[in-house]
Amino acid sequence: AAKDDHSFEAALSAFHGRVLIPLQKFLEALKTAEADCHLGSGMRQAKLKQDDVKNAYDRVASAETREDNITLEGTFYGALVRTGRFDFEPRGQSLITGWLADEVSEEQAIEMDRLTGKPSRAVLRATTISTKTGKRRPTYELVQLEVAPPL
């Protein structure tokens, strides 16, 4: 989020919109304390000077999120229970890859997997993130899955 708008927008595609609020609070605490920040994880390192922290905070704080529940029919291509990921292709649309919703239990995820490759009806929570450049990017959580009624 600190580097530039393009990098921030690219990073959003790898993370769920739910991370924005905790990230904003973290950056706000750093900004208020006029602190530098050095994060390390494995071989990756990130260093933010005070100006970088302020820019990152401003960028994250300006992002807006909107949640909508939508129901789509299409083909379910499976869920990975360990990682919490799923693939679903709505009729006439591109493949959606997203996360299983927190309220989906492991047992429910296993039951959903029985619909792999079959016509299904999915209830999805779509979170759309709008950045200050106007770019909008949705992320999806699978809330419920059932057999689609016959056409």
JSON list of C-alpha atoms in Angstrom, two decimals:
[
{"chain": "A", "resi": 1, "resn": "ALA", "atom": "CA", "xyz": [0.00, 0.00, 0.00]},
{"chain": "A", "resi": 2, "resn": "ALA", "atom": "CA", "xyz": [2.97, 2.31, 0.59]},
{"chain": "A", "resi": 3, "resn": "LYS", "atom": "CA", "xyz": [4.63, 2.24, -2.82]},
{"chain": "A", "resi": 4, "resn": "ASP", "atom": "CA", "xyz": [1.97, 3.63, -5.20]},
{"chain": "A", "resi": 5, "resn": "ASP", "atom": "CA", "xyz": [-1.66, 3.27, -6.29]},
{"chain": "A", "resi": 6, "resn": "HIS", "atom": "CA", "xyz": [-0.85, 0.62, -8.90]},
{"chain": "A", "resi": 7, "resn": "SER", "atom": "CA", "xyz": [1.00, -1.60, -6.39]},
{"chain": "A", "resi": 8, "resn": "PHE", "atom": "CA", "xyz": [-1.82, -1.18, -3.88]},
{"chain": "A", "resi": 9, "resn": "GLU", "atom": "CA", "xyz": [-4.44, -2.21, -6.46]},
{"chain": "A", "resi": 10, "resn": "ALA", "atom": "CA", "xyz": [-2.34, -5.21, -7.51]},
{"chain": "A", "resi": 11, "resn": "ALA", "atom": "CA", "xyz": [-1.96, -6.29, -3.87]},
{"chain": "A", "resi": 12, "resn": "LEU", "atom": "CA", "xyz": [-5.73, -6.11, -3.37]},
{"chain": "A", "resi": 13, "resn": "SER", "atom": "CA", "xyz": [-6.19, -8.96, -5.82]},
{"chain": "A", "resi": 14, "resn": "ALA", "atom": "CA", "xyz": [-4.25, -11.29, -3.51]},
{"chain": "A", "resi": 15, "resn": "PHE", "atom": "CA", "xyz": [-6.14, -10.44, -0.31]},
{"chain": "A", "resi": 16, "resn": "HIS", "atom": "CA", "xyz": [-9.70, -10.42, 0.88]},
{"chain": "A", "resi": 17, "resn": "GLY", "atom": "CA", "xyz": [-11.37, -7.05, 1.47]},
{"chain": "A", "resi": 18, "resn": "ARG", "atom": "CA", "xyz": [-11.72, -7.86, 5.16]},
{"chain": "A", "resi": 19, "resn": "VAL", "atom": "CA", "xyz": [-8.03, -7.03, 5.67]},
{"chain": "A", "resi": 20, "resn": "LEU", "atom": "CA", "xyz": [-8.55, -3.34, 4.90]},
{"chain": "A", "resi": 21, "resn": "ILE", "atom": "CA", "xyz": [-10.01, -2.35, 8.29]},
{"chain": "A", "resi": 22, "resn": "PRO", "atom": "CA", "xyz": [-7.27, -4.00, 10.42]},
{"chain": "A", "resi": 23, "resn": "LEU", "atom": "CA", "xyz": [-4.62, -2.72, 8.00]},
{"chain": "A", "resi": 24, "resn": "GLN", "atom": "CA", "xyz": [-6.00, 0.81, 8.24]},
{"chain": "A", "resi": 25, "resn": "LYS", "atom": "CA", "xyz": [-5.97, 0.64, 12.06]},
{"chain": "A", "resi": 26, "resn": "PHE", "atom": "CA", "xyz": [-2.39, -0.67, 12.05]},
{"chain": "A", "resi": 27, "resn": "LEU", "atom": "CA", "xyz": [-1.20, 2.08, 9.69]},
{"chain": "A", "resi": 28, "resn": "GLU", "atom": "CA", "xyz": [-3.11, 4.71, 11.68]},
{"chain": "A", "resi": 29, "resn": "ALA", "atom": "CA", "xyz": [-1.32, 3.62, 14.87]},
{"chain": "A", "resi": 30, "resn": "LEU", "atom": "CA", "xyz": [2.05, 3.87, 13.10]},
{"chain": "A", "resi": 31, "resn": "LYS", "atom": "CA", "xyz": [1.16, 7.25, 11.61]},
{"chain": "A", "resi": 32, "resn": "THR", "atom": "CA", "xyz": [-0.05, 8.64, 14.95]},
{"chain": "A", "resi": 33, "resn": "ALA", "atom": "CA", "xyz": [3.16, 7.47, 16.65]},
{"chain": "A", "resi": 34, "resn": "GLU", "atom": "CA", "xyz": [5.21, 8.97, 13.78]},
{"chain": "A", "resi": 35, "resn": "ALA", "atom": "CA", "xyz": [6.93, 5.60, 13.55]},
{"chain": "A", "resi": 36, "resn": "ASP", "atom": "CA", "xyz": [8.97, 3.84, 10.92]},
{"chain": "A", "resi": 37, "resn": "CYS", "atom": "CA", "xyz": [8.10, 0.20, 10.33]},
{"chain": "A", "resi": 38, "resn": "HIS", "atom": "CA", "xyz": [10.21, -2.83, 9.43]},
{"chain": "A", "resi": 39, "resn": "LEU", "atom": "CA", "xyz": [8.38, -6.09, 8.73]},
{"chain": "A", "resi": 40, "resn": "GLY", "atom": "CA", "xyz": [10.01, -9.39, 7.93]},
{"chain": "A", "resi": 41, "resn": "SER", "atom": "CA", "xyz": [8.60, -12.76, 7.02]},
{"chain": "A", "resi": 42, "resn": "GLY", "atom": "CA", "xyz": [10.87, -15.49, 5.75]},
{"chain": "A", "resi": 43, "resn": "MET", "atom": "CA", "xyz": [12.91, -13.98, 2.95]},
{"chain": "A", "resi": 44, "resn": "ARG", "atom": "CA", "xyz": [10.60, -10.97, 2.43]},
{"chain": "A", "resi": 45, "resn": "GLN", "atom": "CA", "xyz": [11.32, -7.65, 4.06]},
{"chain": "A", "resi": 46, "resn": "ALA", "atom": "CA", "xyz": [9.42, -4.36, 4.00]},
{"chain": "A", "resi": 47, "resn": "LYS", "atom": "CA", "xyz": [10.69, -1.08, 5.41]},
{"chain": "A", "resi": 48, "resn": "LEU", "atom": "CA", "xyz": [8.44, 1.96, 5.68]},
{"chain": "A", "resi": 49, "resn": "LYS", "atom": "CA", "xyz": [9.68, 5.39, 6.65]},
{"chain": "A", "resi": 50, "resn": "GLN", "atom": "CA", "xyz": [7.24, 7.89, 8.22]},
{"chain": "A", "resi": 51, "resn": "ASP", "atom": "CA", "xyz": [6.30, 9.34, 4.81]},
{"chain": "A", "resi": 52, "resn": "ASP", "atom": "CA", "xyz": [5.71, 5.83, 3.44]},
{"chain": "A", "resi": 53, "resn": "VAL", "atom": "CA", "xyz": [3.47, 5.02, 6.43]},
{"chain": "A", "resi": 54, "resn": "LYS", "atom": "CA", "xyz": [1.46, 8.22, 5.86]},
{"chain": "A", "resi": 55, "resn": "ASN", "atom": "CA", "xyz": [1.07, 7.49, 2.13]},
{"chain": "A", "resi": 56, "resn": "ALA", "atom": "CA", "xyz": [0.04, 3.90, 2.82]},
{"chain": "A", "resi": 57, "resn": "TYR", "atom": "CA", "xyz": [-2.47, 5.03, 5.44]},
{"chain": "A", "resi": 58, "resn": "ASP", "atom": "CA", "xyz": [-3.98, 7.63, 3.09]},
{"chain": "A", "resi": 59, "resn": "ARG", "atom": "CA", "xyz": [-4.27, 5.05, 0.29]},
{"chain": "A", "resi": 60, "resn": "VAL", "atom": "CA", "xyz": [-5.90, 2.39, 2.50]},
{"chain": "A", "resi": 61, "resn": "ALA", "atom": "CA", "xyz": [-8.18, 4.90, 4.26]},
{"chain": "A", "resi": 62, "resn": "SER", "atom": "CA", "xyz": [-9.48, 6.17, 0.91]},
{"chain": "A", "resi": 63, "resn": "ALA", "atom": "CA", "xyz": [-10.53, 2.68, -0.24]},
{"chain": "A", "resi": 64, "resn": "GLU", "atom": "CA", "xyz": [-14.23, 1.97, 0.11]},
{"chain": "A", "resi": 65, "resn": "THR", "atom": "CA", "xyz": [-15.88, -1.43, 0.44]},
{"chain": "A", "resi": 66, "resn": "ARG", "atom": "CA", "xyz": [-19.41, -2.58, -0.32]},
{"chain": "A", "resi": 67, "resn": "GLU", "atom": "CA", "xyz": [-20.88, -6.00, 0.46]},
{"chain": "A", "resi": 68, "resn": "ASP", "atom": "CA", "xyz": [-23.72, -7.60, -1.47]},
{"chain": "A", "resi": 69, "resn": "ASN", "atom": "CA", "xyz": [-25.18, -11.10, -1.31]},
{"chain": "A", "resi": 70, "resn": "ILE", "atom": "CA", "xyz": [-25.78, -12.50, -4.78]},
{"chain": "A", "resi": 71, "resn": "THR", "atom": "CA", "xyz": [-27.17, -15.81, -6.03]},
{"chain": "A", "resi": 72, "resn": "LEU", "atom": "CA", "xyz": [-25.77, -17.29, -9.22]},
{"chain": "A", "resi": 73, "resn": "GLU", "atom": "CA", "xyz": [-26.32, -20.54, -11.08]},
{"chain": "A", "resi": 74, "resn": "GLY", "atom": "CA", "xyz": [-23.49, -22.30, -12.84]},
{"chain": "A", "resi": 75, "resn": "THR", "atom": "CA", "xyz": [-20.94, -25.06, -12.39]},
{"chain": "A", "resi": 76, "resn": "PHE", "atom": "CA", "xyz": [-19.10, -25.62, -9.12]},
{"chain": "A", "resi": 77, "resn": "TYR", "atom": "CA", "xyz": [-15.49, -26.71, -9.63]},
{"chain": "A", "resi": 78, "resn": "GLY", "atom": "CA", "xyz": [-14.63, -27.60, -6.08]},
{"chain": "A", "resi": 79, "resn": "ALA", "atom": "CA", "xyz": [-13.46, -26.36, -2.71]},
{"chain": "A", "resi": 80, "resn": "LEU", "atom": "CA", "xyz": [-10.12, -26.80, -1.01]},
{"chain": "A", "resi": 81, "resn": "VAL", "atom": "CA", "xyz": [-11.03, -27.38, 2.61]},
{"chain": "A", "resi": 82, "resn": "ARG", "atom": "CA", "xyz": [-7.52, -26.69, 3.99]},
{"chain": "A", "resi": 83, "resn": "THR", "atom": "CA", "xyz": [-7.01, -23.38, 2.19]},
{"chain": "A", "resi": 84, "resn": "GLY", "atom": "CA", "xyz": [-10.66, -22.32, 2.17]},
{"chain": "A", "resi": 85, "resn": "ARG", "atom": "CA", "xyz": [-10.66, -21.57, -1.57]},
{"chain": "A", "resi": 86, "resn": "PHE", "atom": "CA", "xyz": [-13.33, -22.43, -4.17]},
{"chain": "A", "resi": 87, "resn": "ASP", "atom": "CA", "xyz": [-13.96, -22.17, -7.92]},
{"chain": "A", "resi": 88, "resn": "PHE", "atom": "CA", "xyz": [-17.38, -21.50, -9.45]},
{"chain": "A", "resi": 89, "resn": "GLU", "atom": "CA", "xyz": [-18.28, -20.64, -13.05]},
{"chain": "A", "resi": 90, "resn": "PRO", "atom": "CA", "xyz": [-21.59, -18.81, -13.38]},
{"chain": "A", "resi": 91, "resn": "ARG", "atom": "CA", "xyz": [-23.53, -19.49, -16.57]},
{"chain": "A", "resi": 92, "resn": "GLY", "atom": "CA", "xyz": [-22.21, -17.23, -19.32]},
{"chain": "A", "resi": 93, "resn": "GLN", "atom": "CA", "xyz": [-19.60, -15.60, -17.10]},
{"chain": "A", "resi": 94, "resn": "SER", "atom": "CA", "xyz": [-15.94, -16.00, -16.19]},
{"chain": "A", "resi": 95, "resn": "LEU", "atom": "CA", "xyz": [-14.69, -18.33, -13.48]},
{"chain": "A", "resi": 96, "resn": "ILE", "atom": "CA", "xyz": [-14.93, -16.96, -9.94]},
{"chain": "A", "resi": 97, "resn": "THR", "atom": "CA", "xyz": [-12.26, -17.97, -7.46]},
{"chain": "A", "resi": 98, "resn": "GLY", "atom": "CA", "xyz": [-12.82, -16.97, -3.86]},
{"chain": "A", "resi": 99, "resn": "TRP", "atom": "CA", "xyz": [-12.90, -18.00, -0.23]},
{"chain": "A", "resi": 100, "resn": "LEU", "atom": "CA", "xyz": [-15.30, -20.14, 1.73]},
{"chain": "A", "resi": 101, "resn": "ALA", "atom": "CA", "xyz": [-17.22, -17.89, 4.13]},
{"chain": "A", "resi": 102, "resn": "ASP", "atom": "CA", "xyz": [-16.24, -18.10, 7.80]},
{"chain": "A", "resi": 103, "resn": "GLU", "atom": "CA", "xyz": [-19.66, -19.54, 8.63]},
{"chain": "A", "resi": 104, "resn": "VAL", "atom": "CA", "xyz": [-19.09, -22.56, 6.33]},
{"chain": "A", "resi": 105, "resn": "SER", "atom": "CA", "xyz": [-18.00, -25.49, 8.48]},
{"chain": "A", "resi": 106, "resn": "GLU", "atom": "CA", "xyz": [-15.51, -28.12, 7.36]},
{"chain": "A", "resi": 107, "resn": "GLU", "atom": "CA", "xyz": [-18.38, -30.62, 7.11]},
{"chain": "A", "resi": 108, "resn": "GLN", "atom": "CA", "xyz": [-20.36, -28.22, 4.90]},
{"chain": "A", "resi": 109, "resn": "ALA", "atom": "CA", "xyz": [-17.33, -27.66, 2.68]},
{"chain": "A", "resi": 110, "resn": "ILE", "atom": "CA", "xyz": [-16.91, -31.42, 2.24]},
{"chain": "A", "resi": 111, "resn": "GLU", "atom": "CA", "xyz": [-20.62, -31.71, 1.40]},
{"chain": "A", "resi": 112, "resn": "MET", "atom": "CA", "xyz": [-20.27, -28.87, -1.14]},
{"chain": "A", "resi": 113, "resn": "ASP", "atom": "CA", "xyz": [-17.46, -30.76, -2.82]},
{"chain": "A", "resi": 114, "resn": "ARG", "atom": "CA", "xyz": [-19.97, -33.47, -3.81]},
{"chain": "A", "resi": 115, "resn": "LEU", "atom": "CA", "xyz": [-21.39, -30.92, -6.26]},
{"chain": "A", "resi": 116, "resn": "THR", "atom": "CA", "xyz": [-18.07, -30.56, -8.12]},
{"chain": "A", "resi": 117, "resn": "GLY", "atom": "CA", "xyz": [-18.71, -30.49, -11.86]},
{"chain": "A", "resi": 118, "resn": "LYS", "atom": "CA", "xyz": [-22.49, -30.29, -11.40]},
{"chain": "A", "resi": 119, "resn": "PRO", "atom": "CA", "xyz": [-25.01, -27.52, -12.06]},
{"chain": "A", "resi": 120, "resn": "SER", "atom": "CA", "xyz": [-25.28, -25.60, -8.80]},
{"chain": "A", "resi": 121, "resn": "ARG", "atom": "CA", "xyz": [-26.79, -22.51, -7.23]},
{"chain": "A", "resi": 122, "resn": "ALA", "atom": "CA", "xyz": [-24.30, -20.50, -5.20]},
{"chain": "A", "resi": 123, "resn": "VAL", "atom": "CA", "xyz": [-25.00, -17.79, -2.66]},
{"chain": "A", "resi": 124, "resn": "LEU", "atom": "CA", "xyz": [-21.97, -15.51, -2.66]},
{"chain": "A", "resi": 125, "resn": "ARG", "atom": "CA", "xyz": [-20.98, -12.53, -0.56]},
{"chain": "A", "resi": 126, "resn": "ALA", "atom": "CA", "xyz": [-19.39, -10.10, -3.01]},
{"chain": "A", "resi": 127, "resn": "THR", "atom": "CA", "xyz": [-17.15, -7.46, -1.46]},
{"chain": "A", "resi": 128, "resn": "THR", "atom": "CA", "xyz": [-16.28, -4.69, -3.88]},
{"chain": "A", "resi": 129, "resn": "ILE", "atom": "CA", "xyz": [-13.30, -2.49, -3.08]},
{"chain": "A", "resi": 130, "resn": "SER", "atom": "CA", "xyz": [-13.15, 0.91, -4.77]},
{"chain": "A", "resi": 131, "resn": "THR", "atom": "CA", "xyz": [-9.80, 2.70, -4.68]},
{"chain": "A", "resi": 132, "resn": "LYS", "atom": "CA", "xyz": [-9.22, 6.44, -5.03]},
{"chain": "A", "resi": 133, "resn": "THR", "atom": "CA", "xyz": [-8.25, 5.93, -8.67]},
{"chain": "A", "resi": 134, "resn": "GLY", "atom": "CA", "xyz": [-11.76, 4.61, -9.30]},
{"chain": "A", "resi": 135, "resn": "LYS", "atom": "CA", "xyz": [-10.70, 1.01, -9.84]},
{"chain": "A", "resi": 136, "resn": "ARG", "atom": "CA", "xyz": [-13.20, -1.51, -8.50]},
{"chain": "A", "resi": 137, "resn": "ARG", "atom": "CA", "xyz": [-12.36, -5.08, -7.66]},
{"chain": "A", "resi": 138, "resn": "PRO", "atom": "CA", "xyz": [-14.72, -7.67, -6.20]},
{"chain": "A", "resi": 139, "resn": "THR", "atom": "CA", "xyz": [-13.77, -10.56, -3.95]},
{"chain": "A", "resi": 140, "resn": "TYR", "atom": "CA", "xyz": [-16.13, -13.44, -3.29]},
{"chain": "A", "resi": 141, "resn": "GLU", "atom": "CA", "xyz": [-17.01, -15.66, -0.35]},
{"chain": "A", "resi": 142, "resn": "LEU", "atom": "CA", "xyz": [-19.09, -18.79, -0.87]},
{"chain": "A", "resi": 143, "resn": "VAL", "atom": "CA", "xyz": [-21.85, -18.75, 1.74]},
{"chain": "A", "resi": 144, "resn": "GLN", "atom": "CA", "xyz": [-24.06, -21.59, 0.50]},
{"chain": "A", "resi": 145, "resn": "LEU", "atom": "CA", "xyz": [-24.20, -24.10, -2.34]},
{"chain": "A", "resi": 146, "resn": "GLU", "atom": "CA", "xyz": [-27.02, -26.33, -3.49]},
{"chain": "A", "resi": 147, "resn": "VAL", "atom": "CA", "xyz": [-28.07, -28.34, -6.53]},
{"chain": "A", "resi": 148, "resn": "ALA", "atom": "CA", "xyz": [-29.46, -26.03, -9.21]},
{"chain": "A", "resi": 149, "resn": "PRO", "atom": "CA", "xyz": [-33.09, -26.65, -10.10]},
{"chain": "A", "resi": 150, "resn": "PRO", "atom": "CA", "xyz": [-33.65, -28.14, -13.57]},
{"chain": "A", "resi": 151, "resn": "LEU", "atom": "CA", "xyz": [-34.04, -25.62, -16.38]}
]
